[in-house]
Short mmCIF file of C-alpha atoms and ligand atoms in Angstrom, two decimals:
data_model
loop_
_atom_site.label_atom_id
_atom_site.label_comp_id
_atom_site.label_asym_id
_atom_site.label_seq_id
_atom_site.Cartn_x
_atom_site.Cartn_y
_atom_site.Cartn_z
CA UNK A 194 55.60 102.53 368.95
CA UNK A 195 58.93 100.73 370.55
CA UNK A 196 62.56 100.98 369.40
CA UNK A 197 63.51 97.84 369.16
CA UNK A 198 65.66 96.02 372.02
CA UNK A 199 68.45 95.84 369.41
CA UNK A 200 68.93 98.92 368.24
CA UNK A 201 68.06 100.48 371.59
CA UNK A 202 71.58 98.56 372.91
CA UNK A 203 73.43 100.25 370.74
CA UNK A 204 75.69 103.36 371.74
CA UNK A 205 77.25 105.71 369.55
CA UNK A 206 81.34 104.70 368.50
CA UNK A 207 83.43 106.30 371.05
CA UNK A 208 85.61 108.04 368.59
CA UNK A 209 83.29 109.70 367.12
CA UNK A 210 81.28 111.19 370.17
CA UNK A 211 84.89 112.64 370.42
CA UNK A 212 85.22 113.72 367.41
CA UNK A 213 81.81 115.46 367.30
CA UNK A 214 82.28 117.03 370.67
CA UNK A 215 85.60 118.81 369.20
CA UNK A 216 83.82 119.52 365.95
CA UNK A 217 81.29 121.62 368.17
CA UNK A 218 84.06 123.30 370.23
CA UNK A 219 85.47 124.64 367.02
CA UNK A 220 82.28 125.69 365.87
CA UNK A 221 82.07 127.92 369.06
CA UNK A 222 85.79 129.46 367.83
CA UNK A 223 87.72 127.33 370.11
CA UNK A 224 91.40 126.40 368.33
CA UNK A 225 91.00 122.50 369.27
CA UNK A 226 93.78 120.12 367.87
CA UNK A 227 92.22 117.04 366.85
CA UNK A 228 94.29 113.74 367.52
CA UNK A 229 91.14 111.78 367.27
CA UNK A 230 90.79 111.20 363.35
CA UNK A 231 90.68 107.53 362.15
CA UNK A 232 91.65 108.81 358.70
CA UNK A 233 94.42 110.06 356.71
CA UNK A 234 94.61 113.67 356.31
CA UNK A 235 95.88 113.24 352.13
CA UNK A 236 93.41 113.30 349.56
CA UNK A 237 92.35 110.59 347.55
CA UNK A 238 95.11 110.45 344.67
CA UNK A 239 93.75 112.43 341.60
CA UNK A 240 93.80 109.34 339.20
CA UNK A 241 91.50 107.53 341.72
CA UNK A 242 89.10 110.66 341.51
CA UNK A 243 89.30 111.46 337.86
CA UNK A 244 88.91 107.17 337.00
CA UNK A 245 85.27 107.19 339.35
CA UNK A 246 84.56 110.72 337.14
CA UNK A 247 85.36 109.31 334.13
CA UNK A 248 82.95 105.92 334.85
CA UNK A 249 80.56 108.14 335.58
CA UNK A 250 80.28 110.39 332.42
CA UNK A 251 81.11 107.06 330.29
CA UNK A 252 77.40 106.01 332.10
CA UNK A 253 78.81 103.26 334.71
CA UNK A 254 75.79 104.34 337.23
CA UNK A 255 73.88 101.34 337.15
CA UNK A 256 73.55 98.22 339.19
CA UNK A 257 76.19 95.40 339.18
CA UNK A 258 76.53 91.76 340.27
CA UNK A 259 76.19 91.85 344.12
CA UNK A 260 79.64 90.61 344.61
CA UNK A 261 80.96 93.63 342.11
CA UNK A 262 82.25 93.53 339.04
CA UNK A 263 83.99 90.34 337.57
CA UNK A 264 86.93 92.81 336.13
CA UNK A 265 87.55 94.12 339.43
CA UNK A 266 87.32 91.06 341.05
CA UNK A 267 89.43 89.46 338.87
CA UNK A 268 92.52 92.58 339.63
CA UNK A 269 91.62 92.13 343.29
CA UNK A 270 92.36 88.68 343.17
CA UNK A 271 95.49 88.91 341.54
CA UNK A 272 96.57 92.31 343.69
CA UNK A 273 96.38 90.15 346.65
CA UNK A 274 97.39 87.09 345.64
CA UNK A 275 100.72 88.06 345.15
CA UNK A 276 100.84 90.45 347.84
CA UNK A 277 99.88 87.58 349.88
CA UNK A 278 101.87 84.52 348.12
CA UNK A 279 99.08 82.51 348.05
CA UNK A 280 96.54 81.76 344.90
CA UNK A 281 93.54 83.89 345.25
CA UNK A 282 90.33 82.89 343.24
CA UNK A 283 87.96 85.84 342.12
CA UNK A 284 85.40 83.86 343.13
CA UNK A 285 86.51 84.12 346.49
CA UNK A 286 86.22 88.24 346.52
CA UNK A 287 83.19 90.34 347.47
CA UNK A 288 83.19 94.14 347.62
CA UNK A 289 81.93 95.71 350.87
CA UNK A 290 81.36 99.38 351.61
CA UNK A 291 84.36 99.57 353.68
CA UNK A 292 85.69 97.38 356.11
CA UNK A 293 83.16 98.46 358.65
CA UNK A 294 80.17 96.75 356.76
CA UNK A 295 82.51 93.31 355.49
CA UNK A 296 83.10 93.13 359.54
CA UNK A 297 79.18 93.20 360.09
CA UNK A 298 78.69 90.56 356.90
CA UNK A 299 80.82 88.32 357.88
CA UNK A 300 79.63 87.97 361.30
CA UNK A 301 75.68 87.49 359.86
CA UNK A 302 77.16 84.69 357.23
CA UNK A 303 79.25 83.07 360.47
CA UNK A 304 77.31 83.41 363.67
CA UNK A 305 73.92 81.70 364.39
CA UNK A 306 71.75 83.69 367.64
CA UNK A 307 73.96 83.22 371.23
CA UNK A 308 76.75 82.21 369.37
CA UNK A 309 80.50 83.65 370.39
CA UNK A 310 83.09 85.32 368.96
CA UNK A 311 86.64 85.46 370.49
CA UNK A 312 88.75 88.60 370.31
CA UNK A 313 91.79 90.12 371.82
CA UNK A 314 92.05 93.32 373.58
CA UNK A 315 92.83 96.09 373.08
CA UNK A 316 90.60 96.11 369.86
CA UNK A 317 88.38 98.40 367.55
CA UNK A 318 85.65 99.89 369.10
CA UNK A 319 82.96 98.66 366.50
CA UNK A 320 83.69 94.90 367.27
CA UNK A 321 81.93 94.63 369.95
CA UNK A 322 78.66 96.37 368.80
CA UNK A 323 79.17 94.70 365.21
CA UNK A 324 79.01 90.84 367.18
CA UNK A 325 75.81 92.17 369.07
CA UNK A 326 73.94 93.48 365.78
CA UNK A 327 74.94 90.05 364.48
CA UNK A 328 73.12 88.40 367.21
CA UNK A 329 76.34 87.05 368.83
CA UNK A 330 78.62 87.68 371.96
CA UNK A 331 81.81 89.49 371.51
CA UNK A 332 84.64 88.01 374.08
CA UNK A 333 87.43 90.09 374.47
CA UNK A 334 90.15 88.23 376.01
CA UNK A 335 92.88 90.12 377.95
CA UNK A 336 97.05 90.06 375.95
CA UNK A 337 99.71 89.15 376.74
CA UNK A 338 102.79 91.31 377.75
CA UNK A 339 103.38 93.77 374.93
CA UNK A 340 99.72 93.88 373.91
CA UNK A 341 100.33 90.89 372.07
CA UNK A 342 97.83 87.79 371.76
CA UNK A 343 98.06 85.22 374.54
CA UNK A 344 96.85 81.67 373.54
CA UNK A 345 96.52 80.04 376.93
CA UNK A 346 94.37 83.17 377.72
CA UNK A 347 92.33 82.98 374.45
CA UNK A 348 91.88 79.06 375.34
CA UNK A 349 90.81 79.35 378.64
CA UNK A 350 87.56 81.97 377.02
CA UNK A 351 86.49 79.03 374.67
CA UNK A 352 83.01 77.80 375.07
CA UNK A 353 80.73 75.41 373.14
CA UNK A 354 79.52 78.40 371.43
CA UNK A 355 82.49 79.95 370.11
CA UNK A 356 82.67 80.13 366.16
CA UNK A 357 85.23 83.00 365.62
CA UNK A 358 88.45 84.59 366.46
CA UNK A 359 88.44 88.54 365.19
CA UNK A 360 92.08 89.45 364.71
CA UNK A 361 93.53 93.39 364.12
CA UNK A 362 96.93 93.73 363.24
CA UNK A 363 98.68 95.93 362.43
CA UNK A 364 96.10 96.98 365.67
CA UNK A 365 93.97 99.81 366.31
CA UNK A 366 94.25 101.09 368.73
CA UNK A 367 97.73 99.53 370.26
CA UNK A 368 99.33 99.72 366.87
CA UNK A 369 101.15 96.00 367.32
CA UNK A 370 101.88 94.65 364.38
CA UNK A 371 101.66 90.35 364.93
CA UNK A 372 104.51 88.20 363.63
CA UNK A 373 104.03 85.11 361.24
CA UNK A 374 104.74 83.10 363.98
CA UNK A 375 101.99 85.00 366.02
CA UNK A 376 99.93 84.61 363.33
CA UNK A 377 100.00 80.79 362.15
CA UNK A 378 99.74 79.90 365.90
CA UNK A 379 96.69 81.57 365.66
CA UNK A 380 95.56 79.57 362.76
CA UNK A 381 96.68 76.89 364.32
CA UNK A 382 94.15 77.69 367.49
CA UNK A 383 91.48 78.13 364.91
CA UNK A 384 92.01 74.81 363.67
CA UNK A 385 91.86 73.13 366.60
CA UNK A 386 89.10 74.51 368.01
CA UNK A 387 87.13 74.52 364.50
CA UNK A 388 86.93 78.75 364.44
CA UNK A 389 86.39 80.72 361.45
CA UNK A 390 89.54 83.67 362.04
CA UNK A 391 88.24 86.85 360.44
CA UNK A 392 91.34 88.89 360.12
CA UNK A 393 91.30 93.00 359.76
CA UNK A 394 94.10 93.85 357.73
CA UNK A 395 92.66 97.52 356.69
CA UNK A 396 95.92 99.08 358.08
CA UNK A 397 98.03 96.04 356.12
CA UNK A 398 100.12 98.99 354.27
CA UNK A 399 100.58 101.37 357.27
CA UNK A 400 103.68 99.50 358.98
CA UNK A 401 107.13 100.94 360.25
CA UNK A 402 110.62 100.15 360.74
CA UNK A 403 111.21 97.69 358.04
CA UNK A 404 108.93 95.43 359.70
CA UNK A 405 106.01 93.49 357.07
CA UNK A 406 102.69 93.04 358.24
CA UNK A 407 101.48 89.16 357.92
CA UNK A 408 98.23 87.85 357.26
CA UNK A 409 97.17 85.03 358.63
CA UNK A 410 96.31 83.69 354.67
CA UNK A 411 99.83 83.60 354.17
CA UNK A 412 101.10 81.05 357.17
CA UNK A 413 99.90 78.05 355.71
CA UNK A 414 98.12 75.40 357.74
CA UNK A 415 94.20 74.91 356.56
CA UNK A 416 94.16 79.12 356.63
CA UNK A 417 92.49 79.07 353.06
CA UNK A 418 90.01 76.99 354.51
CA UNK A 419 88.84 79.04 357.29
CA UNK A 420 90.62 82.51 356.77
CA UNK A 421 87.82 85.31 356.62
CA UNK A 422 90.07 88.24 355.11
CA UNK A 423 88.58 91.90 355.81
CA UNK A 424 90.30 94.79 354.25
CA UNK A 425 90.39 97.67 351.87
CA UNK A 426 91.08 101.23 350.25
CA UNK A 427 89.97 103.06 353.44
CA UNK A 428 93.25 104.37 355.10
CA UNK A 429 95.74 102.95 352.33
CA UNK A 430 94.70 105.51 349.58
CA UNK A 431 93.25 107.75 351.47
CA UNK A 432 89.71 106.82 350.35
CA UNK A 433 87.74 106.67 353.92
CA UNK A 434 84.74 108.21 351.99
CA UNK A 435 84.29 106.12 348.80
CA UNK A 436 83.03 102.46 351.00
CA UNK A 437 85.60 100.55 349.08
CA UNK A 438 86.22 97.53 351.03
CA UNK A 439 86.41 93.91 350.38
CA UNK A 440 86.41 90.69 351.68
CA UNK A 441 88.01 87.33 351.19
CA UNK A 442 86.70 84.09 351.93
CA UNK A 443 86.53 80.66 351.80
CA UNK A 444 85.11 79.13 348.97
CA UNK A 445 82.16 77.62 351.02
CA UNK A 446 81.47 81.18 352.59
CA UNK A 447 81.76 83.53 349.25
CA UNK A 448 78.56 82.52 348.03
CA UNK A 449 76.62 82.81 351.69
CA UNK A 450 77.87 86.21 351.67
CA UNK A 451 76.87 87.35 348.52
CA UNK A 452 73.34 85.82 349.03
CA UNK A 453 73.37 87.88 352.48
CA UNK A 454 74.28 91.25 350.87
CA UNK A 455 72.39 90.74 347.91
CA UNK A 456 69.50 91.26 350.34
CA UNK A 457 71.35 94.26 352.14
CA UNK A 458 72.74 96.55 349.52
CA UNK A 459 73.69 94.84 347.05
CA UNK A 460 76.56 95.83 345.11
CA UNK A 461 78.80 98.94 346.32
CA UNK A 462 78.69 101.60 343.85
CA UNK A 463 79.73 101.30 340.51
CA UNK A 464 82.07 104.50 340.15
CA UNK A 465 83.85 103.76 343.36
CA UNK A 466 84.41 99.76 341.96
CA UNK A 467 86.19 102.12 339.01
CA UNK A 468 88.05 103.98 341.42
CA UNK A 469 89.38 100.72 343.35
CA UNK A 470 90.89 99.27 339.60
CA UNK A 471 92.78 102.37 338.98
CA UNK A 472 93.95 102.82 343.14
CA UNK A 473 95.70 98.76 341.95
CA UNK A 474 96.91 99.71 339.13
CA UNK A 475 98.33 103.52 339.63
CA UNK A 476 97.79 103.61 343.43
CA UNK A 477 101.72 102.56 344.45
CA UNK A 478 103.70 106.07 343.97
CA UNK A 479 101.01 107.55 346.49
CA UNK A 480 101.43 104.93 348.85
CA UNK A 481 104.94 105.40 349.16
CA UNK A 482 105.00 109.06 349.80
CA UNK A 483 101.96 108.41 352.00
CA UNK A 484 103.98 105.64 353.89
CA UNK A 485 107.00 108.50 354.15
CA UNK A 486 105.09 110.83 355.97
CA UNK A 487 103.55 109.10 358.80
CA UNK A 488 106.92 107.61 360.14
CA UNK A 489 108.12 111.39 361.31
CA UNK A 490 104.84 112.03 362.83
CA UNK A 491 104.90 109.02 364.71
CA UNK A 492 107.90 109.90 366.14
CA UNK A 493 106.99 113.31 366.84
CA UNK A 494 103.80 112.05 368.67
CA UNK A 495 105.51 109.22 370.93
CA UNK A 496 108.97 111.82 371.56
CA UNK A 497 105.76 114.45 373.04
CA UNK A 498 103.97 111.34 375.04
CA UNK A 499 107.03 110.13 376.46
CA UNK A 500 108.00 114.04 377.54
CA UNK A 501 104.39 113.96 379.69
CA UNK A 502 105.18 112.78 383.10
CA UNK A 503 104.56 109.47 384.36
CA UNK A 504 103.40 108.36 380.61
CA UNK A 505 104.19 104.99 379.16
CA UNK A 506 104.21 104.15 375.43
CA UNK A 507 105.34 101.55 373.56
CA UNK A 508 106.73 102.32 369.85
CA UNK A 509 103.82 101.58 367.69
CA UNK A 510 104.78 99.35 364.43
CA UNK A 511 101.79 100.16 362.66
CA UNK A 512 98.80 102.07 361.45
CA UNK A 513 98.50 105.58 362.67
CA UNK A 514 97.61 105.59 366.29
CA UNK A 515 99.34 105.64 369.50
CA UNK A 516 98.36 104.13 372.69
CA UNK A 517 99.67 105.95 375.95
CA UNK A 518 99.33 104.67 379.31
CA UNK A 519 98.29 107.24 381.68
CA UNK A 520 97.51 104.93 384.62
CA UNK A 521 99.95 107.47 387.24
CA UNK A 522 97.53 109.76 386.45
CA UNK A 523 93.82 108.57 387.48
CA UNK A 524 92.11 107.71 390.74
CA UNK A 525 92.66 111.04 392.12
CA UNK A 526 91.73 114.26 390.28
CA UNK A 527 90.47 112.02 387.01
CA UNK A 528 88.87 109.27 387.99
CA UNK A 529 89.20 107.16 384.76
CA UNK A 530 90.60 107.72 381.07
CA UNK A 531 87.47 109.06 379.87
CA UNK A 532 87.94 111.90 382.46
CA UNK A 533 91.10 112.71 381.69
CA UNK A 534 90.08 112.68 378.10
CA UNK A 535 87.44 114.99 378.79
CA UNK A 536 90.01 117.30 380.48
CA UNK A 537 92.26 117.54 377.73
CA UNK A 538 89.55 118.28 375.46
CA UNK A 539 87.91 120.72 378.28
CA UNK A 540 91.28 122.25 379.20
CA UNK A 541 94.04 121.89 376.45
CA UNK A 542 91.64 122.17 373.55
CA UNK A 543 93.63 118.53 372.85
CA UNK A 544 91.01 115.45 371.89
CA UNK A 545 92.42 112.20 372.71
CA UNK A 546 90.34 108.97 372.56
CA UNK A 547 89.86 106.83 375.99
CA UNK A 548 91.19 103.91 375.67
CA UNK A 549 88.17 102.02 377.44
CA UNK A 550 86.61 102.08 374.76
CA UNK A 551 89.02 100.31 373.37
CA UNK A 552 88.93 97.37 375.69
CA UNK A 553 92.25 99.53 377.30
CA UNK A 554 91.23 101.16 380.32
CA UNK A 555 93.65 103.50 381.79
CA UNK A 556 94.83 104.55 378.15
CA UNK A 557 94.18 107.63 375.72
CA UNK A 558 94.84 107.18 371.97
CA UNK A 559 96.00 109.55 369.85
CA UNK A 560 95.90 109.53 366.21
CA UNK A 561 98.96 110.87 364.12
CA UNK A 562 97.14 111.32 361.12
CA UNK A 563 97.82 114.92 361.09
CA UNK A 564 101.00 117.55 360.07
CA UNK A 565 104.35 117.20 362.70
CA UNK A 566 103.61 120.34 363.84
CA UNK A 567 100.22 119.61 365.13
CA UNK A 568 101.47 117.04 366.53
CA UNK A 569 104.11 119.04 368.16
CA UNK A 570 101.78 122.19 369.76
CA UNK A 571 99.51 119.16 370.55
CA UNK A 572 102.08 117.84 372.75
CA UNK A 573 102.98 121.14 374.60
CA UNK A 574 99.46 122.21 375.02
CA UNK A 575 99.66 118.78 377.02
CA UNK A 576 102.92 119.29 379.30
CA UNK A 577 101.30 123.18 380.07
CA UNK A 578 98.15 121.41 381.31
CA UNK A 579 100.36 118.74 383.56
CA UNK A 580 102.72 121.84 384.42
CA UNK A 581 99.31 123.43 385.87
CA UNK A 582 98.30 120.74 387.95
CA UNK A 583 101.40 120.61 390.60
N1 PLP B 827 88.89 98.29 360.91
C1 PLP B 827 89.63 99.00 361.78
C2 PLP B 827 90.53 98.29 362.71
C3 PLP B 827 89.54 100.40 361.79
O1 PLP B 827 90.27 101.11 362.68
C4 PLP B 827 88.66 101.05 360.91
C5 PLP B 827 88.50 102.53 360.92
O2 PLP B 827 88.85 103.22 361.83
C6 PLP B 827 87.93 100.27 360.02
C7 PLP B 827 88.06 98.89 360.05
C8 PLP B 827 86.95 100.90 359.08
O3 PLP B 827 87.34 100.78 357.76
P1 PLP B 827 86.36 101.31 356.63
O4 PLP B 827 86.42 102.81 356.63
O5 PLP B 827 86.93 100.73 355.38
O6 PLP B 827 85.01 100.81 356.93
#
């Protein structure tokens, strides 16, 4: 019996093989530190918990409309709208178990067999595989300076079969954050060129330095009209296990996806659509103090990069990840970044993610989603293993 073609494509994500590969160290009593997570390290707040424990025992277990239910919807819609400024019909909102499997949806509703999607490096590791399971062909198109996007760069990768622009920001793994006038000339690009621009906005919360992150919904232009909005609970309430992710769409899309993931899953499950109306309503307080903590640690993780010789790093401006440039380092002893990875995991009981992964060769990334001082023995575990090497 054969495995098909498509699945037999498919490798495992990146940061997880990481991940894993530390998880096993530890199991054999090594003391690894783990800069690797995609995930807060807070628990869910306890009024998210006790509302999905409380739907439960009141007997909220069964099945609901596809698209979830119309109350949440309806909260969703207004949440956003006026996080957004712009009018958000419930109609328009579908619940998705996470981010991960809205990415995956949307591309089925959008992308007919061959067809092309457009996206800018350096960017999530899934996209890639996501546009292949879809049936399409993921693009990535090189930035410009600053990891930023470049739009003679993303013109010059247009074909007759491009259909979509996938957007990031604030980015995983370079952690730019784009600016409204990034992001309606983006729109703008989309409109000329007739794209649907799915933007992932699941780190829309996690931003620094009194910057606001901007989504491409609010810049005006024919955005409502073409606008594929991907986001969620994931990292912003510390809810990476519950699948509570959502999309928004155009009005001429909402249905198609429904119809799709009626066929899928169906609906995601009923206690965790109770935990998403009480993370809008109560969820705030906790995403302030959340907000608080990550802005030492990111300083505490680029201060220890930028102590490493020969290692360049920007200043992130959002979610929790930074990505270092360790380019002085390779060709020699390591001959790429998933080498050098590999040696700090090997060596310095330190996992990193290669950035090739990434669609950033030459870069590790390295997650701050853990305490200041892990972050800070992390970082000298790292300057004892460069010390060794002269
Ligand atoms: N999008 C990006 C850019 C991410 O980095 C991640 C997780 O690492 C996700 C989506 C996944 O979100 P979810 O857990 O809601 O599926």
């Amino acid at each position: 019996m054969n495995v098909s073609q498509r699945a037999a494509a498919i490798e495992p994500s990146a940061t997880l093989e990481i991940a894993a590969k530390a998880a096993a160290m530890r199991a054999q009593g090594r003391d690894v530190l783990s800069f690797s997570a995609g995930e807060p390290d807070f628990p869910t707040p306890p009024p998210i918990c006790r509302a999905a424990m409380e739907a439960i025992e009141k007997g909220h277990t069964k099945y609901t409309a596809t698209a979830g239910l119309p109350e949440v919807r309806q909260a969703l819609a207004k949440y956003l709208g006026a996080r957004k400024g712009v009018a958000i019909d419930p109609a328009c909102v579908l619940l998705t178990a996470g981010v991960k499997s809205g990415v995956y949806l949307a591309l089925l509703a959008c992308l007919d067999p061959g067809e092309e999607v457009l996206g800018i490096a350096p960017y999530w590791v899934t996209y890639p595989w996501a546009v292949k399971i879809a049936g399409g062909h993921y693009r990535a198109v090189a930035p410009g300076p600053g990891m930023r996007p470049d739009l003679a760069a993303l013109r010059a990768a247009l074909t007759p079969r491009t259909r979509a622009l996938l957007i990031n920001s604030p980015n995983n793994p370079s952690g730019v954050v784009y600016t409204a006038e990034e992001m309606a000339s983006l729109v703008q690009f989309c409109a000329e060129h007739d794209l649907w621009l799915l933007s992932d906005e699941i780190y829309e919360d996690l931003v620094f330095g009194g910057l606001k992150h901007v989504s491409p919904l609010s810049v005006g232009g024919d955005a409502e009209e073409r606008v594929i909005l991907l986001s969620g609970f994931s990292k912003s309430y510390c809810m990476t296990g519950w699948r509570a992710g959502y999309i928004v769409a155009p009005k001429r899309l909402a249905g198609h996806l429904s119809d799709v993931l009626s066929h899928i899953s169906g609906n995601i499950t009923t206690p965790t659509q109770h935990a998403i109306l009480e993370a809008i309503h109560s969820g705030g307080p906790y995403l302030a103090s959340m907000q608080r903590e990550f802005a030492p640690r990111r300083d505490a993780m680029v201060r220890g990069l930028r102590s490493l010789p020969g290692v360049r790093c920007p200043d992130p401006d959002g979610a929790f990840y930074v990505l270092a440039d360790f380019s002085a380092h390779l060709g020699g002893r390591w001959k790429d970044d998933a080498a050098l990875a590999l040696a700090f995991l090997e060596e310095a009981d330190v996992a990193a993610v290669p950035g090739a992964a990434f669609g950033a060769p030459k870069h590790v990334r390295f997650s701050y989603a853990t305490p200041v001082a892990n972050i800070e023995e992390g970082m000298r575990r790292l300057q004892r293993f460069f010390a060794r090497q002269q």
